[in-house]
Coordinates of C-alpha atoms in Angstrom, one line a residue:
X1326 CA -30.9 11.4 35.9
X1327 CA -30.6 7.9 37.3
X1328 CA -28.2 5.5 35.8
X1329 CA -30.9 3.5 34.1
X1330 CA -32.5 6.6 32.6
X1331 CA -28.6 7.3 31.5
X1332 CA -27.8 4.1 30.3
X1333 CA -31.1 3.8 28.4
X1334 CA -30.4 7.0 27.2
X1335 CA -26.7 6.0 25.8
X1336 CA -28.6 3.2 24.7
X1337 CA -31.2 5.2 22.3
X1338 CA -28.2 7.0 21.0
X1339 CA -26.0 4.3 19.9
X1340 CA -29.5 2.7 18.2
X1341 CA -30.2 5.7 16.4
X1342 CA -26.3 6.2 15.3
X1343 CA -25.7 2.5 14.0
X1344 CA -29.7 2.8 12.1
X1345 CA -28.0 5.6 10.3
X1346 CA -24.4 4.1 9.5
X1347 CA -26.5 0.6 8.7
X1348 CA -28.3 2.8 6.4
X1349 CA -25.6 4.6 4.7
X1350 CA -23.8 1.5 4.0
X1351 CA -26.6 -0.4 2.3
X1352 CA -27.2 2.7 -0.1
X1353 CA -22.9 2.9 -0.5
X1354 CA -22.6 -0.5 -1.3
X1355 CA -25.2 -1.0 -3.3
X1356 CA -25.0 1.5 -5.4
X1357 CA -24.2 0.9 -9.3
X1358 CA -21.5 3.4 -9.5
X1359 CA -19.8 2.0 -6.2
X1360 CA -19.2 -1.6 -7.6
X1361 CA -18.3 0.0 -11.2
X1362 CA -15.5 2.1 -9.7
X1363 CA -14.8 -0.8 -7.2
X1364 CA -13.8 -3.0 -10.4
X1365 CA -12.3 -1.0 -12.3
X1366 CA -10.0 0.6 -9.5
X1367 CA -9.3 -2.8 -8.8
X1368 CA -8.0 -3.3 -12.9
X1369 CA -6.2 0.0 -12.8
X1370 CA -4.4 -1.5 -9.5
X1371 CA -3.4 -4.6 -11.4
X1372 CA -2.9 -3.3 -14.4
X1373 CA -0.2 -0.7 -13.0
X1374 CA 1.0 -3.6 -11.1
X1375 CA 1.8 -5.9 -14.5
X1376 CA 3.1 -2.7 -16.2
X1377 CA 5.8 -1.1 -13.2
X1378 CA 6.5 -5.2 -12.2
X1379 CA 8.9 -7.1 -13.3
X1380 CA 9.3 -7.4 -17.2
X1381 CA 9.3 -10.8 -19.2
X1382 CA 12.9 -10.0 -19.6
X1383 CA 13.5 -10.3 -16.1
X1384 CA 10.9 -13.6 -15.7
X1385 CA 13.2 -15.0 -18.2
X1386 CA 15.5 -17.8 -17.2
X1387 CA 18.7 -18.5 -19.3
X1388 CA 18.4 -22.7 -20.4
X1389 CA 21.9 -23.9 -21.2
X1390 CA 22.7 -27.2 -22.8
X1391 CA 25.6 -29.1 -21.3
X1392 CA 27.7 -32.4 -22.8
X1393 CA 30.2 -33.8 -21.6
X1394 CA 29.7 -33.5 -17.4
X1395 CA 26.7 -33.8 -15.4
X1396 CA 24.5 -30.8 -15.2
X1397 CA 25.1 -30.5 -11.0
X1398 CA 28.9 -30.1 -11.3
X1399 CA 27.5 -26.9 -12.7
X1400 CA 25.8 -25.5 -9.6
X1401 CA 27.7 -23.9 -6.5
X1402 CA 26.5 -27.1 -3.9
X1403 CA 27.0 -29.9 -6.7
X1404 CA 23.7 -30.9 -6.2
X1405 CA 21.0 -28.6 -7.8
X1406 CA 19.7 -29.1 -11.8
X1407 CA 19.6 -25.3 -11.7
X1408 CA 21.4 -22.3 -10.7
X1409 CA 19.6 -19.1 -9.8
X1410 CA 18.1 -17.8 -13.1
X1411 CA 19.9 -20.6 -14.9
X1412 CA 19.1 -24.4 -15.7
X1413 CA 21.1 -27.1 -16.9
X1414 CA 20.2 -29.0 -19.5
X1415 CA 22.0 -32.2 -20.1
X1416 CA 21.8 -33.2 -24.0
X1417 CA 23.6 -36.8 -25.4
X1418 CA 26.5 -34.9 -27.6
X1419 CA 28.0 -32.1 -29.3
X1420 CA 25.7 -32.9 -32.8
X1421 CA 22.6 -32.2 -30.4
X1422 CA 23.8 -29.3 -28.5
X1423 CA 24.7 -27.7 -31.8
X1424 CA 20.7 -28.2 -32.6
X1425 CA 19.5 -27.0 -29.6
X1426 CA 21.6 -23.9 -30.1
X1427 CA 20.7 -23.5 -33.5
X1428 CA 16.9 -23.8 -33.2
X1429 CA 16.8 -22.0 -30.4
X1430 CA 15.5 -24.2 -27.6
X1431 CA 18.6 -23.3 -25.7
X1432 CA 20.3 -20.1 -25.2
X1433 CA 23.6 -21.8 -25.2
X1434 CA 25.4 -25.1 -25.0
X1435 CA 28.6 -26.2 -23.2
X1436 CA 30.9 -29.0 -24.6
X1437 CA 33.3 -30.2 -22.6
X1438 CA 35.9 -32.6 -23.8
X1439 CA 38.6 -33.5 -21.1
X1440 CA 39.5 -30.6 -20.0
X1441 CA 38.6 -28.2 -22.7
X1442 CA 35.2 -26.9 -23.2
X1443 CA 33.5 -25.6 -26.3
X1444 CA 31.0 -22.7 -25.5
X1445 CA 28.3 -22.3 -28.5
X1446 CA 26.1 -19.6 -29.0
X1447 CA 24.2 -17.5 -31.8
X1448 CA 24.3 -14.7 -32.6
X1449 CA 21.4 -13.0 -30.7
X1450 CA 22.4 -14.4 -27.1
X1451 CA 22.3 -12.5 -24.6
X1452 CA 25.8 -11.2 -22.6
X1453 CA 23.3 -12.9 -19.2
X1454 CA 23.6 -16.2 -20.8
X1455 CA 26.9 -16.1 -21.9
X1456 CA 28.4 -14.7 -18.7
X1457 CA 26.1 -17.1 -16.7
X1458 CA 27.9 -20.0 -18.8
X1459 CA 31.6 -18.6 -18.6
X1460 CA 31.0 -18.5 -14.7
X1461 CA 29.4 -21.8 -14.2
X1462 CA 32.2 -23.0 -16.4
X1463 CA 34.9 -21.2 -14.0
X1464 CA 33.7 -22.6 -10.9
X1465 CA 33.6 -25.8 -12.7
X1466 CA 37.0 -25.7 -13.4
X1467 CA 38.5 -24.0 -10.2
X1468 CA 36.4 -27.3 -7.8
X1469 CA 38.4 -29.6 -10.6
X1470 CA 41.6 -28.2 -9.8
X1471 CA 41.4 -28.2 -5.9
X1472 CA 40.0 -32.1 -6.2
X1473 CA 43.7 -32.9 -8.0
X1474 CA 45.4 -30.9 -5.1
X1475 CA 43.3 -33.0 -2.8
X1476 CA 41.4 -30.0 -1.1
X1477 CA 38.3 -31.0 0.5
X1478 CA 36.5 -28.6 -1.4
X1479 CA 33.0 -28.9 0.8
X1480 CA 34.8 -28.4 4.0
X1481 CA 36.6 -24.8 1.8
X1482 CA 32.9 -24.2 0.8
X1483 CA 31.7 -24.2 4.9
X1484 CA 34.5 -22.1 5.8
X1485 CA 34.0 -19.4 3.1
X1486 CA 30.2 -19.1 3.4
X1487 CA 31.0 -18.8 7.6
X1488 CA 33.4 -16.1 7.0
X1489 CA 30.7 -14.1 4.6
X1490 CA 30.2 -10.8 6.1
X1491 CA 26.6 -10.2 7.8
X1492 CA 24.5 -7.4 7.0
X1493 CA 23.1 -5.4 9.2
X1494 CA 21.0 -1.6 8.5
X1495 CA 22.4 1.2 10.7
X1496 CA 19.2 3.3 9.9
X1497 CA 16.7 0.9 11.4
X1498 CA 15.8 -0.6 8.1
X1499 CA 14.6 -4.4 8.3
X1500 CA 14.3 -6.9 5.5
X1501 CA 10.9 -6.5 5.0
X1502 CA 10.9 -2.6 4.7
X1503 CA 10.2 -0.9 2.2
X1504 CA 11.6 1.9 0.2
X1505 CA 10.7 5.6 0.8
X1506 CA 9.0 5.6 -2.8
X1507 CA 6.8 2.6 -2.7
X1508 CA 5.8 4.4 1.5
X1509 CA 5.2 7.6 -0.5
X1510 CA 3.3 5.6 -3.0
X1511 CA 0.7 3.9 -0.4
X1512 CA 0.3 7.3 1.4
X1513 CA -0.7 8.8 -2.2
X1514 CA -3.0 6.2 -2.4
X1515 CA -4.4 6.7 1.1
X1516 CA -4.6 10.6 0.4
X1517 CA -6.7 10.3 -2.0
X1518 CA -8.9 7.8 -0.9
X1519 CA -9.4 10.4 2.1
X1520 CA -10.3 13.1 0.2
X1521 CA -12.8 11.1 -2.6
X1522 CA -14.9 9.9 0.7
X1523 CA -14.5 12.8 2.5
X1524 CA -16.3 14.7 -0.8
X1525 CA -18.7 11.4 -0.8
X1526 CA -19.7 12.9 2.5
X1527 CA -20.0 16.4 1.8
X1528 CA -22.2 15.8 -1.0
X1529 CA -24.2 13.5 0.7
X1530 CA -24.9 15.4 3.5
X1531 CA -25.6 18.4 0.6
X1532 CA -28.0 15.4 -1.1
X1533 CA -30.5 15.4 2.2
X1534 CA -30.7 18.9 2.5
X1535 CA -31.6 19.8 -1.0
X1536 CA -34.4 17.1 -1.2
X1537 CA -35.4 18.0 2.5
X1538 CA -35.0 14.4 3.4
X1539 CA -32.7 15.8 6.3
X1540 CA -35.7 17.6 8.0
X1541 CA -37.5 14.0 8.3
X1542 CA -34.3 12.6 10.0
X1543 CA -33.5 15.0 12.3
X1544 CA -37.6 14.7 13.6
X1545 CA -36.4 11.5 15.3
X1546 CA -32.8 12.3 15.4
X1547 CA -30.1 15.0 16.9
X1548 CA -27.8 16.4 14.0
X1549 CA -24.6 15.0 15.9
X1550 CA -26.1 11.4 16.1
X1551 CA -27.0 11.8 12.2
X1552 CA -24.0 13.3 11.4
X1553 CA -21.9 10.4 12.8
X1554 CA -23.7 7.7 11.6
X1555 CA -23.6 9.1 8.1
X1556 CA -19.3 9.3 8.6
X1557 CA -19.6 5.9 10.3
X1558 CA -21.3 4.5 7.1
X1559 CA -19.2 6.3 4.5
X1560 CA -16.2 5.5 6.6
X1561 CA -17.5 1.7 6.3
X1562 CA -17.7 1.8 2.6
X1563 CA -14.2 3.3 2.4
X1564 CA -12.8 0.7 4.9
X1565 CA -14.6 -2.4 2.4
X1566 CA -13.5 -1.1 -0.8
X1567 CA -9.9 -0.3 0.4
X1568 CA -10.2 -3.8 1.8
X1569 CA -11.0 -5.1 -2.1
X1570 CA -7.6 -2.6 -3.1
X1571 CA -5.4 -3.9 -0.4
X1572 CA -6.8 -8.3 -1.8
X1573 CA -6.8 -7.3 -5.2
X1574 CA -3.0 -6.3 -4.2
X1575 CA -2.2 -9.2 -2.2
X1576 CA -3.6 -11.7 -5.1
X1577 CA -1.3 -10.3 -7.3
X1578 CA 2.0 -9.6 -5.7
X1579 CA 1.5 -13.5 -4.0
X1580 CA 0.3 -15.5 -7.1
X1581 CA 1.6 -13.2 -10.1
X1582 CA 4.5 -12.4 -8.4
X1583 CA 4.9 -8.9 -9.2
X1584 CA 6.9 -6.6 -7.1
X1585 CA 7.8 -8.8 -4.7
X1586 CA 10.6 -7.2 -3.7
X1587 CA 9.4 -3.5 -3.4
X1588 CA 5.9 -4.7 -1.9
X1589 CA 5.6 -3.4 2.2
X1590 CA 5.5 -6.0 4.8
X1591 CA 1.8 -6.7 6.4
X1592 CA 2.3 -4.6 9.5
X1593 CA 2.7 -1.5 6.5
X1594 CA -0.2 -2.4 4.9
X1595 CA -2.3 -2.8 8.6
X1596 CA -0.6 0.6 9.6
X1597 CA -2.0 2.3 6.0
X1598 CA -4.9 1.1 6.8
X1599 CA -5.8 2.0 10.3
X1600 CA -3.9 5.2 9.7
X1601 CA -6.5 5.7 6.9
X1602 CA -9.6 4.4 9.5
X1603 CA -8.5 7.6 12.0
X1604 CA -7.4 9.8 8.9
X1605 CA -10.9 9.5 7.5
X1606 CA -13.0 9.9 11.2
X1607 CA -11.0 12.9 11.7
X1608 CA -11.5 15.0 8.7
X1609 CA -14.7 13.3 7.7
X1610 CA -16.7 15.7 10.4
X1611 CA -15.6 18.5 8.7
X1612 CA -16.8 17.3 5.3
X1613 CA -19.7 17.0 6.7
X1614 CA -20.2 20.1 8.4
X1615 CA -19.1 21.9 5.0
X1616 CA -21.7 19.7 3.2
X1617 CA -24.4 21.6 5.5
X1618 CA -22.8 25.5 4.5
X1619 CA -24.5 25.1 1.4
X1620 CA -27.9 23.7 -0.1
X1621 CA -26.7 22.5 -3.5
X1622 CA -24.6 20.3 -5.2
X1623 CA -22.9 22.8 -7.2
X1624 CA -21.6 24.5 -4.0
X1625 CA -20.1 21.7 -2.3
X1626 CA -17.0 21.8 -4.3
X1627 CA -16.3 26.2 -2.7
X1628 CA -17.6 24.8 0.6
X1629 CA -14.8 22.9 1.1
X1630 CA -12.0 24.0 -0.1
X1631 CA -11.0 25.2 3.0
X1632 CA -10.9 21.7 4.1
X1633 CA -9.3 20.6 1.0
X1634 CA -6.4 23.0 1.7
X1635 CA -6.3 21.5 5.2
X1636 CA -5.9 18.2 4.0
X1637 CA -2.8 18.8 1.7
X1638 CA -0.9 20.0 4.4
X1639 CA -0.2 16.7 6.2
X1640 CA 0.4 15.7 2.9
X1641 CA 3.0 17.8 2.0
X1642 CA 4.5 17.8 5.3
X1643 CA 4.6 14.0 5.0
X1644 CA 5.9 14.0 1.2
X1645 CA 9.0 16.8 3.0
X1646 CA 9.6 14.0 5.6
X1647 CA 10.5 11.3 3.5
X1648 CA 13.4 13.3 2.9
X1649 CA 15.1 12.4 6.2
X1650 CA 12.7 10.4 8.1
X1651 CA 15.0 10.5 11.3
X1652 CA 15.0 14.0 11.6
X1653 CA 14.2 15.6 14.8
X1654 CA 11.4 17.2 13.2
X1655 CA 9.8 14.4 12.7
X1656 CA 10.3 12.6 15.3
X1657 CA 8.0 15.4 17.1
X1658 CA 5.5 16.1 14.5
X1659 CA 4.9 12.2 13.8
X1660 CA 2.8 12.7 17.0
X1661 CA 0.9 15.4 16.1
X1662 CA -2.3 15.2 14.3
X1663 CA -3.3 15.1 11.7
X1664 CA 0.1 14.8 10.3
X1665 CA 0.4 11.4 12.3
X1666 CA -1.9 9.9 9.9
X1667 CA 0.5 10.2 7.1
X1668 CA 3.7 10.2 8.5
X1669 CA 3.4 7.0 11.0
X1670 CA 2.2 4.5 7.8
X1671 CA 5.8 5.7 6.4
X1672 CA 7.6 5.4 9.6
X1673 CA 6.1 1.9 10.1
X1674 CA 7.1 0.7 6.4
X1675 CA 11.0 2.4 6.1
X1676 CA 11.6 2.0 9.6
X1677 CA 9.4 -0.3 10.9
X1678 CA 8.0 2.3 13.5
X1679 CA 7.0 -0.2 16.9
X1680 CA 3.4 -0.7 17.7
X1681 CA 4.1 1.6 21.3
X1682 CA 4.9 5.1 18.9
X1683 CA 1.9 4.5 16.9
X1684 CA -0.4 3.7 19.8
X1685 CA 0.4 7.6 21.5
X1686 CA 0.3 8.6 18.1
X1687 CA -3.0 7.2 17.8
X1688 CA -4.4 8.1 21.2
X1689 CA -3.8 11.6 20.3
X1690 CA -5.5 11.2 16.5
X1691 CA -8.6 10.0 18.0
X1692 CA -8.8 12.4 20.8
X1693 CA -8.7 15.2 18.6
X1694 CA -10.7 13.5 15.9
X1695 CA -13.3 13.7 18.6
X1696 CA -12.9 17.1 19.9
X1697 CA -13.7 17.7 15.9
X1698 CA -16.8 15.9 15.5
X1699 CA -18.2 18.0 18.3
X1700 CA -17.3 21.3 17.3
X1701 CA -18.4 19.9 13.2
X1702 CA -21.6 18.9 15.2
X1703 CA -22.6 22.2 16.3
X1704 CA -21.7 23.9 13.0
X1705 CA -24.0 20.9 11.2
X1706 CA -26.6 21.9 13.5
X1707 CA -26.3 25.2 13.4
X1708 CA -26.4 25.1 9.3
X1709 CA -28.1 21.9 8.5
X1710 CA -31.9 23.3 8.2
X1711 CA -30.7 26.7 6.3
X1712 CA -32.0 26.3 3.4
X1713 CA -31.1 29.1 0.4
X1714 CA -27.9 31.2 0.5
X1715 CA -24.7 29.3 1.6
X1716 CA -23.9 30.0 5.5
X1717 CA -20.2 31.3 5.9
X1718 CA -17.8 29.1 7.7
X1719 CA -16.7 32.2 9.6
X1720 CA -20.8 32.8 10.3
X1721 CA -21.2 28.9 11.4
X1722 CA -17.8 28.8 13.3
X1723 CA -18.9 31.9 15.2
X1724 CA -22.6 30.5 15.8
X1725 CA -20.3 27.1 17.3
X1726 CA -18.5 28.6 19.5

């Protein structure tokens, strides 16, 4: 074959693959039950978001009334109308602090005559409040007693901050890592987002072959070409509405403000997702090929449990390995796929895995991802026009090799 006959011909196949994955993600998206479960995946997101966030308890700042001195002799630089969770108030006497108290548009009030100060409270404020007011009070107090010893208290204030202690993670942990539960969390989510497409597959393949649309395809089409164009479409359609998860997310940890401080830096989030793009293309093929074992719906759900029992054990493997993500274990089977796919999104947002491990990693995940699709190929070939009985995957495998 000359190399225009072979470039034509790699042309023709690449046409015929993206007609099919254009194809498949026009009837994905626009399907009714798509955008349904897109929405309301997207409420159950922020919903669980508002719920495990940050209370209204915690959103709550203590307001405290002050008379006497001004407000930003209050705050640790002197300068500041409000103190970490706490603001100043400044009220014109003791008459209107006691008011303020009483009708509750304060928590507490501080009087300060001289050097004496009155705290007033109720009955229902909170030990936050009063603590917050008997500290503010006490550092108050201690800058007032250095300024009579003629200390320059700005110049104590340098030295102190310099001589804070720095922290510094021993286990590799940055400040924008995140816990081994909220990893665990995203590669839940991840899971089963890889196994409700992979089943999207399946029965979509199962769909064509019980309404013999299949046998019209594959006139103009080879079963690999139509078998990766329907993963390619899928995959597509898992990759936009993950995308909607991942904004709906976003939206609401960046203007709602909820877990901001559990929430996974953006190189987690671009790992989970990537590591969910190679996830998918690797067990995809063999959703498919079980898809083609059988010729009706009801079947899909035996024909691949085989590869539903593969896909839990990266899973579990991952879920043992957030026990002691350092161990030499895993440092080894991080590589490996498909337990990469799991385990890398968790090294990447407890340890902040570099870009280099997850490349090899990657290399590897695609390399066997396509050794898969052509050994699901020949088993969707061999099993995609047998219509009646389901085949055996032992029968196709054996037929493959």
């Amino acid at each position: 074959m000359s190399k225009q006959q072979a470039r034509a011909a790699r042309s023709s196949a690449s046409a015929a693959v993206r007609l099919v994955t254009g194809r498949e993600i026009a009837a994905r998206v626009a399907n009714r039950s798509f955008v349904i479960g897109t929405v309301v995946n997207i409420a159950v997101i922020i919903g669980l978001l508002a719920v495990f966030g940050p209370s209204s308890d915690d959103d709550h700042h203590t307001t405290v009334a002050v008379t006497g001195i001004a407000t930003s002799a209050l705050t640790p630089a002197g300068n500041h109308a409000a103190s970490g969770a706490t603001h100043w108030h400044a009220v014109a006497g003791e008459a209107a602090a006691r008011r303020q108290v009483a009708g509750k548009d304060v928590d507490a009030a501080l009087v300060v005559h001289g050097s004496e100060v009155l705290m007033l409270v109720r009955a229902d404020t909170s030990q936050e409040a009063r603590a917050a007011a008997t500290a503010a009070v006490q550092q108050w107090a201690t800058t007032r007693a250095l300024n009579r010893q003629h200390v320059d208290v700005e110049r104590l204030r340098q030295d102190v901050a310099a001589s804070l202690p720095r922290t510094q993670s021993v286990d590799g942990r940055g400040s924008g890592s995140a816990g081994p539960g909220t990893a665990i969390g995203i590669v839940t989510i991840l899971f089963f987002q890889l196994f409700g497409y992979g089943m999207m597959v399946a029965q979509g393949v199962v769909e064509e072959k019980s309404t013999r649309v299949v046998e019209v395809l594959l006139a103009t089409l080879t079963p690999l070409r139509l078998m990766v164009g329907k993963v390619l479409g899928i995959g597509t359609a898992a990759v936009l509405q993950t995308a909607a998860f991942g904004a709906a997310t976003f939206v609401a940890v960046r203007f709602a403000h909820v877990l901001p401080a559990q929430f996974p830096a953006a190189s987690a989030i671009l790992a989970a997702v990537g590591w969910f793009v190679l996830g998918f293309l690797f067990f995809a093929f063999l959703f498919a090929a079980a898809g083609s074992l059988v010729s009706r719906s009801e079947e899909v759900a035996t024909a691949v449990m085989p590869v539903l029992m593969s896909t839990m054990v990266p899973y579990g493997v991952a879920v043992a390995a957030t026990q002691d993500l350092n161990a030499s274990w895993v440092q080894i089977v991080q590589y490996i796929p498909p337990f990469s796919m799991l385990i890398m999104p968790l090294q990447v947002s407890v340890h902040g895995a570099g870009w280099g491990a997850n490349a090899v990693a990657a290399l590897l995940m695609v390399a066997a991802a396509a050794g898969l699709a052509v050994l699901a190929g020949r088993v969707y070939e061999r099993s995609i026009l047998r219509v009646g009985s389901a085949v055996r995957w032992r029968e196709a495998l054996g037929k493959a090799a």
